[in-house]
Amino acid sequence: MNTIREYIEQMFRGVPVTEETAQLKADILANLEDKYTALKESGASEHEAIGTVIAEFGDIDELLEEFGINRVDEQVTKQYETMSESDLRQYIQAKGKMGWNIGLGVLACLTGIAGLLLFLAFQSVLPGALYIGLLFLVGFSVIGIGLFIIEGMKAGELERFSSPYIILPGDKEQFVSEQKDYKRSFIFSIVAGVSLCIMSITPILVGALTSVLPVLVGVAFSLLLIGVGIIFFTYSGNIWSAYESIKQNGKFVEVIEEETVKHKRNKKVDYMIDEIYWPIIVVIYFVFSFTQGTWAWSWIIFVLAGALESTIKSLAGNWDKN
């Protein structure tokens, strides 16, 4: 049976990956497998069944011609990977899990610091509180750093999704639609994360303005609230970025080479913006603020630089086209 599947894969090499060709491929494979099963049930050996099925298959080029399908350059299909719906679904799940574990790692580290502060707050009534707090800090820090290392190692497995790849038009439409549906959850997560970070100042204010809660205890609870807020950011943000990556890197086979050229050009422009443009802006900000003493309003430089960034990217794109 695997021999038949491999044969069909070879026959469809160089055929554009579209919904029509994917369905045609599935139908042909199903028919050949049915014939193979019927021959086996009639007493034919495995080799005889496979040979008969392949011999009766005929010329696929004639079939493609009937459907008006032309082969593309085989080098294109070899150069770019084709991602199925299940591949992309696994990618989104992996990104979500990565965001969740990174958020948990941050929370673990902050929990370690919060635990140390709590023990320090009660060291007057708890002998050895400092050492217990340090053990608490080290233990949770190890957990957090371990999560970071594990997810960092897994990130390499997702590198293939960061470059252009072939995707079916129907699959892309489906994931774009899913992203629109997910937008409400994404906004809710961002609002929840921001709210928790803002609320994190409450325990500190209570500790500073009243005698109900020691200041160190207030800081500890603030760190825990921030850690939970970060989980909302990392989890939802990673899922959203996965959808964005599919929109940007998922290309149709007919235009993938042209789109790849644009992708490489955009990466070069982004590199220049991040590594050259913004460092220069930061230097200008500090030099201007120090020499003129305009710290109260010189932050406007960043606003203007942000507005200018899109213009620079547009001009860079136009220059490359000429």
PDB file of C-alpha atoms in Angstrom:
ATOM      1  CA  MET A   1       0.000   0.000   0.000  1.00  0.00           C
ATOM      2  CA  ASN A   2       2.887   2.391   0.798  1.00  0.00           C
ATOM      3  CA  THR A   3       4.316   1.668  -2.644  1.00  0.00           C
ATOM      4  CA  ILE A   4       1.121   2.969  -4.251  1.00  0.00           C
ATOM      5  CA  ARG A   5       1.196   6.144  -2.142  1.00  0.00           C
ATOM      6  CA  GLU A   6       4.847   6.770  -3.038  1.00  0.00           C
ATOM      7  CA  TYR A   7       4.037   6.197  -6.708  1.00  0.00           C
ATOM      8  CA  ILE A   8       1.237   8.784  -6.609  1.00  0.00           C
ATOM      9  CA  GLU A   9       3.536  11.249  -4.832  1.00  0.00           C
ATOM     10  CA  GLN A  10       6.065  10.860  -7.640  1.00  0.00           C
ATOM     11  CA  MET A  11       3.376  11.280 -10.299  1.00  0.00           C
ATOM     12  CA  PHE A  12       2.176  14.529  -8.723  1.00  0.00           C
ATOM     13  CA  ARG A  13       5.656  15.990  -8.321  1.00  0.00           C
ATOM     14  CA  GLY A  14       5.706  19.370 -10.017  1.00  0.00           C
ATOM     15  CA  VAL A  15       1.900  19.660 -10.017  1.00  0.00           C
ATOM     16  CA  PRO A  16       0.659  22.947  -8.472  1.00  0.00           C
ATOM     17  CA  VAL A  17      -0.632  22.447  -4.928  1.00  0.00           C
ATOM     18  CA  THR A  18      -4.205  23.701  -5.069  1.00  0.00           C
ATOM     19  CA  GLU A  19      -7.501  22.524  -3.626  1.00  0.00           C
ATOM     20  CA  GLU A  20      -8.403  21.027  -7.004  1.00  0.00           C
ATOM     21  CA  THR A  21      -5.160  19.058  -7.391  1.00  0.00           C
ATOM     22  CA  ALA A  22      -5.226  17.972  -3.739  1.00  0.00           C
ATOM     23  CA  GLN A  23      -8.740  16.560  -4.194  1.00  0.00           C
ATOM     24  CA  LEU A  24      -7.760  14.915  -7.491  1.00  0.00           C
ATOM     25  CA  LYS A  25      -4.750  13.309  -5.827  1.00  0.00           C
ATOM     26  CA  ALA A  26      -6.875  12.025  -2.938  1.00  0.00           C
ATOM     27  CA  ASP A  27      -9.500  10.590  -5.324  1.00  0.00           C
ATOM     28  CA  ILE A  28      -6.893   8.801  -7.458  1.00  0.00           C
ATOM     29  CA  LEU A  29      -5.198   7.351  -4.389  1.00  0.00           C
ATOM     30  CA  ALA A  30      -8.525   6.134  -3.001  1.00  0.00           C
ATOM     31  CA  ASN A  31      -9.428   4.450  -6.313  1.00  0.00           C
ATOM     32  CA  LEU A  32      -6.045   2.726  -6.594  1.00  0.00           C
ATOM     33  CA  GLU A  33      -6.235   1.518  -3.011  1.00  0.00           C
ATOM     34  CA  ASP A  34      -9.727   0.117  -3.653  1.00  0.00           C
ATOM     35  CA  LYS A  35      -8.433  -1.743  -6.723  1.00  0.00           C
ATOM     36  CA  TYR A  36      -5.466  -3.048  -4.717  1.00  0.00           C
ATOM     37  CA  THR A  37      -7.772  -4.329  -1.965  1.00  0.00           C
ATOM     38  CA  ALA A  38     -10.094  -6.005  -4.505  1.00  0.00           C
ATOM     39  CA  LEU A  39      -7.147  -7.766  -6.212  1.00  0.00           C
ATOM     40  CA  LYS A  40      -5.824  -8.987  -2.872  1.00  0.00           C
ATOM     41  CA  GLU A  41      -9.235 -10.353  -1.921  1.00  0.00           C
ATOM     42  CA  SER A  42      -9.443 -12.187  -5.277  1.00  0.00           C
ATOM     43  CA  GLY A  43      -6.242 -14.091  -4.471  1.00  0.00           C
ATOM     44  CA  ALA A  44      -3.528 -11.974  -6.113  1.00  0.00           C
ATOM     45  CA  SER A  45      -0.198 -11.623  -4.325  1.00  0.00           C
ATOM     46  CA  GLU A  46       0.944  -8.229  -3.048  1.00  0.00           C
ATOM     47  CA  HIS A  47       3.435  -7.731  -5.890  1.00  0.00           C
ATOM     48  CA  GLU A  48       0.869  -8.792  -8.511  1.00  0.00           C
ATOM     49  CA  ALA A  49      -1.753  -6.445  -7.040  1.00  0.00           C
ATOM     50  CA  ILE A  50       0.631  -3.466  -6.938  1.00  0.00           C
ATOM     51  CA  GLY A  51       1.919  -4.170 -10.468  1.00  0.00           C
ATOM     52  CA  THR A  52      -1.603  -4.443 -11.882  1.00  0.00           C
ATOM     53  CA  VAL A  53      -2.798  -1.267 -10.169  1.00  0.00           C
ATOM     54  CA  ILE A  54       0.165   0.776 -11.401  1.00  0.00           C
ATOM     55  CA  ALA A  55      -0.028  -0.671 -14.919  1.00  0.00           C
ATOM     56  CA  GLU A  56      -3.728   0.209 -15.211  1.00  0.00           C
ATOM     57  CA  PHE A  57      -3.237   3.722 -13.869  1.00  0.00           C
ATOM     58  CA  GLY A  58      -2.184   5.190 -17.197  1.00  0.00           C
ATOM     59  CA  ASP A  59      -0.620   8.562 -17.962  1.00  0.00           C
ATOM     60  CA  ILE A  60      -1.284  11.273 -15.399  1.00  0.00           C
ATOM     61  CA  ASP A  61      -0.317  14.040 -17.827  1.00  0.00           C
ATOM     62  CA  GLU A  62      -3.362  13.238 -19.968  1.00  0.00           C
ATOM     63  CA  LEU A  63      -5.554  13.421 -16.882  1.00  0.00           C
ATOM     64  CA  LEU A  64      -4.031  16.764 -15.858  1.00  0.00           C
ATOM     65  CA  GLU A  65      -4.581  18.084 -19.372  1.00  0.00           C
ATOM     66  CA  GLU A  66      -8.277  17.182 -19.140  1.00  0.00           C
ATOM     67  CA  PHE A  67      -8.530  19.269 -15.972  1.00  0.00           C
ATOM     68  CA  GLY A  68      -6.510  22.121 -17.499  1.00  0.00           C
ATOM     69  CA  ILE A  69      -3.689  21.755 -14.965  1.00  0.00           C
ATOM     70  CA  ASN A  70      -0.111  22.554 -15.978  1.00  0.00           C
ATOM     71  CA  ARG A  71       2.943  21.388 -14.091  1.00  0.00           C
ATOM     72  CA  VAL A  72       5.140  24.024 -12.486  1.00  0.00           C
ATOM     73  CA  ASP A  73       8.922  24.020 -12.411  1.00  0.00           C
ATOM     74  CA  GLU A  74       9.913  20.998 -10.335  1.00  0.00           C
ATOM     75  CA  GLN A  75      12.676  23.055  -8.728  1.00  0.00           C
ATOM     76  CA  VAL A  76      10.005  25.255  -7.136  1.00  0.00           C
ATOM     77  CA  THR A  77       8.287  22.372  -5.376  1.00  0.00           C
ATOM     78  CA  LYS A  78      11.658  21.003  -4.265  1.00  0.00           C
ATOM     79  CA  GLN A  79      12.885  24.350  -2.974  1.00  0.00           C
ATOM     80  CA  TYR A  80       9.817  25.220  -0.898  1.00  0.00           C
ATOM     81  CA  GLU A  81       8.093  22.983   1.620  1.00  0.00           C
ATOM     82  CA  THR A  82       4.367  22.383   1.343  1.00  0.00           C
ATOM     83  CA  MET A  83       2.483  22.794   4.625  1.00  0.00           C
ATOM     84  CA  SER A  84      -0.760  20.892   5.135  1.00  0.00           C
ATOM     85  CA  GLU A  85      -3.601  21.991   7.384  1.00  0.00           C
ATOM     86  CA  SER A  86      -2.451  19.568  10.084  1.00  0.00           C
ATOM     87  CA  ASP A  87       1.100  20.986   9.928  1.00  0.00           C
ATOM     88  CA  LEU A  88      -0.199  24.508  10.449  1.00  0.00           C
ATOM     89  CA  ARG A  89      -2.582  23.370  13.181  1.00  0.00           C
ATOM     90  CA  GLN A  90       0.319  21.761  15.048  1.00  0.00           C
ATOM     91  CA  TYR A  91       2.352  24.941  14.567  1.00  0.00           C
ATOM     92  CA  ILE A  92      -0.331  27.080  16.218  1.00  0.00           C
ATOM     93  CA  GLN A  93      -0.662  24.614  19.090  1.00  0.00           C
ATOM     94  CA  ALA A  94       3.111  24.514  19.555  1.00  0.00           C
ATOM     95  CA  LYS A  95       3.318  28.317  19.609  1.00  0.00           C
ATOM     96  CA  GLY A  96       0.501  28.506  22.145  1.00  0.00           C
ATOM     97  CA  LYS A  97       2.158  25.900  24.369  1.00  0.00           C
ATOM     98  CA  MET A  98       5.460  27.736  24.069  1.00  0.00           C
ATOM     99  CA  GLY A  99       3.850  31.020  25.112  1.00  0.00           C
ATOM    100  CA  TRP A 100       2.134  29.298  28.047  1.00  0.00           C
ATOM    101  CA  ASN A 101       5.357  27.684  29.291  1.00  0.00           C
ATOM    102  CA  ILE A 102       7.373  30.886  28.887  1.00  0.00           C
ATOM    103  CA  GLY A 103       4.717  32.731  30.883  1.00  0.00           C
ATOM    104  CA  LEU A 104       4.866  30.022  33.555  1.00  0.00           C
ATOM    105  CA  GLY A 105       8.652  30.365  33.582  1.00  0.00           C
ATOM    106  CA  VAL A 106       8.390  34.090  34.243  1.00  0.00           C
ATOM    107  CA  LEU A 107       5.774  33.458  36.928  1.00  0.00           C
ATOM    108  CA  ALA A 108       8.020  30.837  38.548  1.00  0.00           C
ATOM    109  CA  CYS A 109      10.945  33.270  38.722  1.00  0.00           C
ATOM    110  CA  LEU A 110       8.748  36.025  40.133  1.00  0.00           C
ATOM    111  CA  THR A 111       7.233  33.548  42.605  1.00  0.00           C
ATOM    112  CA  GLY A 112      10.733  32.753  43.838  1.00  0.00           C
ATOM    113  CA  ILE A 113      11.444  36.447  44.426  1.00  0.00           C
ATOM    114  CA  ALA A 114       8.023  36.920  46.037  1.00  0.00           C
ATOM    115  CA  GLY A 115       8.660  33.975  48.362  1.00  0.00           C
ATOM    116  CA  LEU A 116      11.980  35.439  49.442  1.00  0.00           C
ATOM    117  CA  LEU A 117      10.332  38.776  50.201  1.00  0.00           C
ATOM    118  CA  LEU A 118       7.568  37.089  52.199  1.00  0.00           C
ATOM    119  CA  PHE A 119      10.043  35.216  54.357  1.00  0.00           C
ATOM    120  CA  LEU A 120      12.096  38.383  54.858  1.00  0.00           C
ATOM    121  CA  ALA A 121       8.946  40.208  55.958  1.00  0.00           C
ATOM    122  CA  PHE A 122       8.490  37.710  58.796  1.00  0.00           C
ATOM    123  CA  GLN A 123      12.111  36.977  59.659  1.00  0.00           C
ATOM    124  CA  SER A 124      11.657  38.638  63.054  1.00  0.00           C
ATOM    125  CA  VAL A 125       9.252  35.876  64.106  1.00  0.00           C
ATOM    126  CA  LEU A 126      10.536  33.039  61.922  1.00  0.00           C
ATOM    127  CA  PRO A 127      14.087  31.791  62.630  1.00  0.00           C
ATOM    128  CA  GLY A 128      16.099  31.061  59.510  1.00  0.00           C
ATOM    129  CA  ALA A 129      13.624  32.913  57.299  1.00  0.00           C
ATOM    130  CA  LEU A 130      16.410  34.293  55.094  1.00  0.00           C
ATOM    131  CA  TYR A 131      17.810  30.850  54.274  1.00  0.00           C
ATOM    132  CA  ILE A 132      14.346  29.374  53.666  1.00  0.00           C
ATOM    133  CA  GLY A 133      13.572  32.309  51.383  1.00  0.00           C
ATOM    134  CA  LEU A 134      16.796  31.807  49.451  1.00  0.00           C
ATOM    135  CA  LEU A 135      15.989  28.124  48.974  1.00  0.00           C
ATOM    136  CA  PHE A 136      12.521  29.155  47.805  1.00  0.00           C
ATOM    137  CA  LEU A 137      14.093  31.614  45.340  1.00  0.00           C
ATOM    138  CA  VAL A 138      16.594  29.102  43.973  1.00  0.00           C
ATOM    139  CA  GLY A 139      13.988  26.336  43.623  1.00  0.00           C
ATOM    140  CA  PHE A 140      11.487  28.379  41.652  1.00  0.00           C
ATOM    141  CA  SER A 141      14.237  30.047  39.611  1.00  0.00           C
ATOM    142  CA  VAL A 142      15.483  26.620  38.528  1.00  0.00           C
ATOM    143  CA  ILE A 143      11.947  25.720  37.428  1.00  0.00           C
ATOM    144  CA  GLY A 144      11.582  28.976  35.500  1.00  0.00           C
ATOM    145  CA  ILE A 145      14.985  28.772  33.815  1.00  0.00           C
ATOM    146  CA  GLY A 146      14.331  25.125  32.984  1.00  0.00           C
ATOM    147  CA  LEU A 147      11.131  26.081  31.185  1.00  0.00           C
ATOM    148  CA  PHE A 148      13.008  28.776  29.255  1.00  0.00           C
ATOM    149  CA  ILE A 149      15.697  26.311  28.163  1.00  0.00           C
ATOM    150  CA  ILE A 150      13.180  23.646  27.118  1.00  0.00           C
ATOM    151  CA  GLU A 151      11.137  26.087  25.034  1.00  0.00           C
ATOM    152  CA  GLY A 152      14.302  27.592  23.567  1.00  0.00           C
ATOM    153  CA  MET A 153      15.360  24.155  22.345  1.00  0.00           C
ATOM    154  CA  LYS A 154      11.900  23.499  20.903  1.00  0.00           C
ATOM    155  CA  ALA A 155      11.913  26.822  19.061  1.00  0.00           C
ATOM    156  CA  GLY A 156      14.353  25.409  16.516  1.00  0.00           C
ATOM    157  CA  GLU A 157      11.705  22.915  15.402  1.00  0.00           C
ATOM    158  CA  LEU A 158       9.468  25.805  14.321  1.00  0.00           C
ATOM    159  CA  GLU A 159      12.108  27.603  12.236  1.00  0.00           C
ATOM    160  CA  ARG A 160      10.727  26.097   9.035  1.00  0.00           C
ATOM    161  CA  PHE A 161       7.562  28.160   9.504  1.00  0.00           C
ATOM    162  CA  SER A 162       9.509  31.436   9.546  1.00  0.00           C
ATOM    163  CA  SER A 163      10.392  31.202   5.828  1.00  0.00           C
ATOM    164  CA  PRO A 164       8.009  31.187   2.850  1.00  0.00           C
ATOM    165  CA  TYR A 165       6.273  27.865   2.197  1.00  0.00           C
ATOM    166  CA  ILE A 166       3.506  26.566  -0.070  1.00  0.00           C
ATOM    167  CA  ILE A 167      -0.041  26.543   1.292  1.00  0.00           C
ATOM    168  CA  LEU A 168      -3.410  25.680  -0.208  1.00  0.00           C
ATOM    169  CA  PRO A 169      -5.656  28.696  -0.900  1.00  0.00           C
ATOM    170  CA  GLY A 170      -8.506  27.118   1.059  1.00  0.00           C
ATOM    171  CA  ASP A 171      -6.268  26.492   4.074  1.00  0.00           C
ATOM    172  CA  LYS A 172      -5.056  30.074   4.086  1.00  0.00           C
ATOM    173  CA  GLU A 173      -8.605  31.411   3.921  1.00  0.00           C
ATOM    174  CA  GLN A 174      -9.558  29.126   6.809  1.00  0.00           C
ATOM    175  CA  PHE A 175      -6.731  30.315   9.069  1.00  0.00           C
ATOM    176  CA  VAL A 176      -7.358  33.961   8.199  1.00  0.00           C
ATOM    177  CA  SER A 177     -10.985  33.432   9.214  1.00  0.00           C
ATOM    178  CA  GLU A 178      -9.903  31.701  12.431  1.00  0.00           C
ATOM    179  CA  GLN A 179      -7.645  34.634  13.276  1.00  0.00           C
ATOM    180  CA  LYS A 180     -10.584  37.007  12.948  1.00  0.00           C
ATOM    181  CA  ASP A 181     -12.583  34.795  15.312  1.00  0.00           C
ATOM    182  CA  TYR A 182      -9.649  34.647  17.732  1.00  0.00           C
ATOM    183  CA  LYS A 183      -9.249  38.433  17.772  1.00  0.00           C
ATOM    184  CA  ARG A 184     -11.851  38.860  20.536  1.00  0.00           C
ATOM    185  CA  SER A 185     -10.022  36.370  22.788  1.00  0.00           C
ATOM    186  CA  PHE A 186      -6.718  38.038  21.968  1.00  0.00           C
ATOM    187  CA  ILE A 187      -8.017  41.483  22.922  1.00  0.00           C
ATOM    188  CA  PHE A 188      -9.530  40.064  26.130  1.00  0.00           C
ATOM    189  CA  SER A 189      -6.174  38.505  27.063  1.00  0.00           C
ATOM    190  CA  ILE A 190      -4.291  41.744  26.446  1.00  0.00           C
ATOM    191  CA  VAL A 191      -6.826  43.723  28.488  1.00  0.00           C
ATOM    192  CA  ALA A 192      -6.664  41.132  31.291  1.00  0.00           C
ATOM    193  CA  GLY A 193      -2.861  41.196  31.284  1.00  0.00           C
ATOM    194  CA  VAL A 194      -2.698  44.996  31.344  1.00  0.00           C
ATOM    195  CA  SER A 195      -5.352  45.133  34.089  1.00  0.00           C
ATOM    196  CA  LEU A 196      -3.396  42.710  36.274  1.00  0.00           C
ATOM    197  CA  CYS A 197      -0.190  44.701  35.767  1.00  0.00           C
ATOM    198  CA  ILE A 198      -1.978  47.932  36.706  1.00  0.00           C
ATOM    199  CA  MET A 199      -3.647  46.257  39.697  1.00  0.00           C
ATOM    200  CA  SER A 200      -0.252  45.001  40.844  1.00  0.00           C
ATOM    201  CA  ILE A 201       0.494  48.425  42.313  1.00  0.00           C
ATOM    202  CA  THR A 202      -2.459  48.082  44.720  1.00  0.00           C
ATOM    203  CA  PRO A 203      -0.744  45.808  47.294  1.00  0.00           C
ATOM    204  CA  ILE A 204       2.284  48.123  47.320  1.00  0.00           C
ATOM    205  CA  LEU A 205       0.109  51.196  47.920  1.00  0.00           C
ATOM    206  CA  VAL A 206      -1.782  49.376  50.680  1.00  0.00           C
ATOM    207  CA  GLY A 207       1.483  48.458  52.338  1.00  0.00           C
ATOM    208  CA  ALA A 208       2.938  51.943  51.953  1.00  0.00           C
ATOM    209  CA  LEU A 209      -0.122  53.929  53.059  1.00  0.00           C
ATOM    210  CA  THR A 210      -1.443  51.688  55.822  1.00  0.00           C
ATOM    211  CA  SER A 211      -0.096  49.387  58.489  1.00  0.00           C
ATOM    212  CA  VAL A 212      -2.403  46.546  57.466  1.00  0.00           C
ATOM    213  CA  LEU A 213       0.094  44.965  55.056  1.00  0.00           C
ATOM    214  CA  PRO A 214       3.915  45.048  55.330  1.00  0.00           C
ATOM    215  CA  VAL A 215       5.569  46.674  52.334  1.00  0.00           C
ATOM    216  CA  LEU A 216       7.568  43.556  51.448  1.00  0.00           C
ATOM    217  CA  VAL A 217       4.386  41.477  51.464  1.00  0.00           C
ATOM    218  CA  GLY A 218       2.742  44.024  49.171  1.00  0.00           C
ATOM    219  CA  VAL A 219       5.662  43.853  46.754  1.00  0.00           C
ATOM    220  CA  ALA A 220       5.499  40.045  46.805  1.00  0.00           C
ATOM    221  CA  PHE A 221       1.810  39.998  45.862  1.00  0.00           C
ATOM    222  CA  SER A 222       2.479  42.628  43.186  1.00  0.00           C
ATOM    223  CA  LEU A 223       5.074  40.365  41.572  1.00  0.00           C
ATOM    224  CA  LEU A 224       2.616  37.467  41.532  1.00  0.00           C
ATOM    225  CA  LEU A 225      -0.040  39.601  39.825  1.00  0.00           C
ATOM    226  CA  ILE A 226       2.488  40.728  37.220  1.00  0.00           C
ATOM    227  CA  GLY A 227       3.503  37.109  36.608  1.00  0.00           C
ATOM    228  CA  VAL A 228      -0.098  36.053  35.967  1.00  0.00           C
ATOM    229  CA  GLY A 229      -0.560  39.048  33.658  1.00  0.00           C
ATOM    230  CA  ILE A 230       2.522  38.041  31.669  1.00  0.00           C
ATOM    231  CA  ILE A 231       1.006  34.583  31.054  1.00  0.00           C
ATOM    232  CA  PHE A 232      -1.948  36.276  29.341  1.00  0.00           C
ATOM    233  CA  PHE A 233       0.500  38.238  27.155  1.00  0.00           C
ATOM    234  CA  THR A 234       2.781  35.357  26.171  1.00  0.00           C
ATOM    235  CA  TYR A 235       0.080  32.753  25.539  1.00  0.00           C
ATOM    236  CA  SER A 236      -2.321  34.857  23.478  1.00  0.00           C
ATOM    237  CA  GLY A 237       0.507  36.786  21.832  1.00  0.00           C
ATOM    238  CA  ASN A 238       2.191  33.617  20.604  1.00  0.00           C
ATOM    239  CA  ILE A 239      -1.031  32.260  19.114  1.00  0.00           C
ATOM    240  CA  TRP A 240      -1.717  35.587  17.401  1.00  0.00           C
ATOM    241  CA  SER A 241       1.841  35.716  16.031  1.00  0.00           C
ATOM    242  CA  ALA A 242       1.389  32.165  14.682  1.00  0.00           C
ATOM    243  CA  TYR A 243      -1.660  33.276  12.696  1.00  0.00           C
ATOM    244  CA  GLU A 244       0.263  36.332  11.469  1.00  0.00           C
ATOM    245  CA  SER A 245       3.153  34.104  10.406  1.00  0.00           C
ATOM    246  CA  ILE A 246       0.811  31.902   8.380  1.00  0.00           C
ATOM    247  CA  LYS A 247      -0.612  34.986   6.644  1.00  0.00           C
ATOM    248  CA  GLN A 248       2.843  36.328   5.821  1.00  0.00           C
ATOM    249  CA  ASN A 249       4.796  33.151   5.002  1.00  0.00           C
ATOM    250  CA  GLY A 250       2.086  30.919   3.533  1.00  0.00           C
ATOM    251  CA  LYS A 251       2.305  31.457  -0.240  1.00  0.00           C
ATOM    252  CA  PHE A 252       0.480  30.005  -3.216  1.00  0.00           C
ATOM    253  CA  VAL A 253       2.683  27.894  -5.469  1.00  0.00           C
ATOM    254  CA  GLU A 254       2.073  30.092  -8.525  1.00  0.00           C
ATOM    255  CA  VAL A 255       3.552  33.200  -6.878  1.00  0.00           C
ATOM    256  CA  ILE A 256       5.867  31.831  -4.192  1.00  0.00           C
ATOM    257  CA  GLU A 257       9.115  32.768  -5.951  1.00  0.00           C
ATOM    258  CA  GLU A 258       7.995  36.365  -6.452  1.00  0.00           C
ATOM    259  CA  GLU A 259       6.713  36.552  -2.874  1.00  0.00           C
ATOM    260  CA  THR A 260       9.966  35.092  -1.541  1.00  0.00           C
ATOM    261  CA  VAL A 261      11.927  37.901  -3.182  1.00  0.00           C
ATOM    262  CA  LYS A 262       9.655  40.414  -1.407  1.00  0.00           C
ATOM    263  CA  HIS A 263      10.082  38.493   1.849  1.00  0.00           C
ATOM    264  CA  LYS A 264      13.882  38.685   1.655  1.00  0.00           C
ATOM    265  CA  ARG A 265      13.739  42.379   0.774  1.00  0.00           C
ATOM    266  CA  ASN A 266      11.462  43.108   3.738  1.00  0.00           C
ATOM    267  CA  LYS A 267      13.768  41.195   6.083  1.00  0.00           C
ATOM    268  CA  LYS A 268      16.713  43.316   4.939  1.00  0.00           C
ATOM    269  CA  VAL A 269      14.743  46.516   5.500  1.00  0.00           C
ATOM    270  CA  ASP A 270      13.580  45.331   8.935  1.00  0.00           C
ATOM    271  CA  TYR A 271      17.173  44.516   9.866  1.00  0.00           C
ATOM    272  CA  MET A 272      18.340  47.996   8.895  1.00  0.00           C
ATOM    273  CA  ILE A 273      15.479  49.571  10.845  1.00  0.00           C
ATOM    274  CA  ASP A 274      16.153  47.530  13.991  1.00  0.00           C
ATOM    275  CA  GLU A 275      19.956  47.514  13.946  1.00  0.00           C
ATOM    276  CA  ILE A 276      20.775  50.938  12.469  1.00  0.00           C
ATOM    277  CA  TYR A 277      17.798  53.301  12.408  1.00  0.00           C
ATOM    278  CA  TRP A 278      16.495  52.913  15.977  1.00  0.00           C
ATOM    279  CA  PRO A 279      19.940  52.907  17.667  1.00  0.00           C
ATOM    280  CA  ILE A 280      20.653  56.200  15.880  1.00  0.00           C
ATOM    281  CA  ILE A 281      17.313  57.590  17.105  1.00  0.00           C
ATOM    282  CA  VAL A 282      18.162  56.599  20.689  1.00  0.00           C
ATOM    283  CA  VAL A 283      21.565  58.320  20.441  1.00  0.00           C
ATOM    284  CA  ILE A 284      19.938  61.464  19.018  1.00  0.00           C
ATOM    285  CA  TYR A 285      17.397  61.427  21.865  1.00  0.00           C
ATOM    286  CA  PHE A 286      19.998  61.235  24.630  1.00  0.00           C
ATOM    287  CA  VAL A 287      22.419  63.737  23.022  1.00  0.00           C
ATOM    288  CA  PHE A 288      19.655  66.258  22.362  1.00  0.00           C
ATOM    289  CA  SER A 289      18.131  65.823  25.828  1.00  0.00           C
ATOM    290  CA  PHE A 290      21.471  66.160  27.625  1.00  0.00           C
ATOM    291  CA  THR A 291      22.710  69.152  25.667  1.00  0.00           C
ATOM    292  CA  GLN A 292      19.405  71.044  25.567  1.00  0.00           C
ATOM    293  CA  GLY A 293      17.916  69.892  28.874  1.00  0.00           C
ATOM    294  CA  THR A 294      14.617  69.059  27.196  1.00  0.00           C
ATOM    295  CA  TRP A 295      13.767  65.787  28.958  1.00  0.00           C
ATOM    296  CA  ALA A 296      10.170  66.910  29.521  1.00  0.00           C
ATOM    297  CA  TRP A 297       9.264  66.880  25.829  1.00  0.00           C
ATOM    298  CA  SER A 298      12.160  65.356  23.852  1.00  0.00           C
ATOM    299  CA  TRP A 299      10.381  61.969  23.950  1.00  0.00           C
ATOM    300  CA  ILE A 300       8.461  63.334  20.954  1.00  0.00           C
ATOM    301  CA  ILE A 301      11.525  62.267  18.932  1.00  0.00           C
ATOM    302  CA  PHE A 302      10.392  58.653  19.284  1.00  0.00           C
ATOM    303  CA  VAL A 303       6.878  59.504  18.101  1.00  0.00           C
ATOM    304  CA  LEU A 304       8.249  61.250  15.012  1.00  0.00           C
ATOM    305  CA  ALA A 305      10.710  58.419  14.388  1.00  0.00           C
ATOM    306  CA  GLY A 306       7.890  55.883  14.554  1.00  0.00           C
ATOM    307  CA  ALA A 307       5.871  57.849  12.017  1.00  0.00           C
ATOM    308  CA  LEU A 308       8.926  58.121   9.757  1.00  0.00           C
ATOM    309  CA  GLU A 309       9.651  54.374   9.948  1.00  0.00           C
ATOM    310  CA  SER A 310       6.751  53.394   7.671  1.00  0.00           C
ATOM    311  CA  THR A 311       7.848  55.998   5.109  1.00  0.00           C
ATOM    312  CA  ILE A 312      11.385  54.627   5.108  1.00  0.00           C
ATOM    313  CA  LYS A 313      10.109  51.073   4.593  1.00  0.00           C
ATOM    314  CA  SER A 314       7.912  52.210   1.718  1.00  0.00           C
ATOM    315  CA  LEU A 315      10.778  54.076   0.032  1.00  0.00           C
ATOM    316  CA  ALA A 316      13.124  51.117   0.498  1.00  0.00           C
ATOM    317  CA  GLY A 317      10.604  48.859  -1.187  1.00  0.00           C
ATOM    318  CA  ASN A 318      10.204  51.210  -4.123  1.00  0.00           C
ATOM    319  CA  TRP A 319      13.973  51.554  -4.586  1.00  0.00           C
ATOM    320  CA  ASP A 320      14.376  47.783  -4.731  1.00  0.00           C
ATOM    321  CA  LYS A 321      11.718  47.519  -7.425  1.00  0.00           C
ATOM    322  CA  ASN A 322      13.432  50.035  -9.694  1.00  0.00           C
TER     323      ASN A 322
END
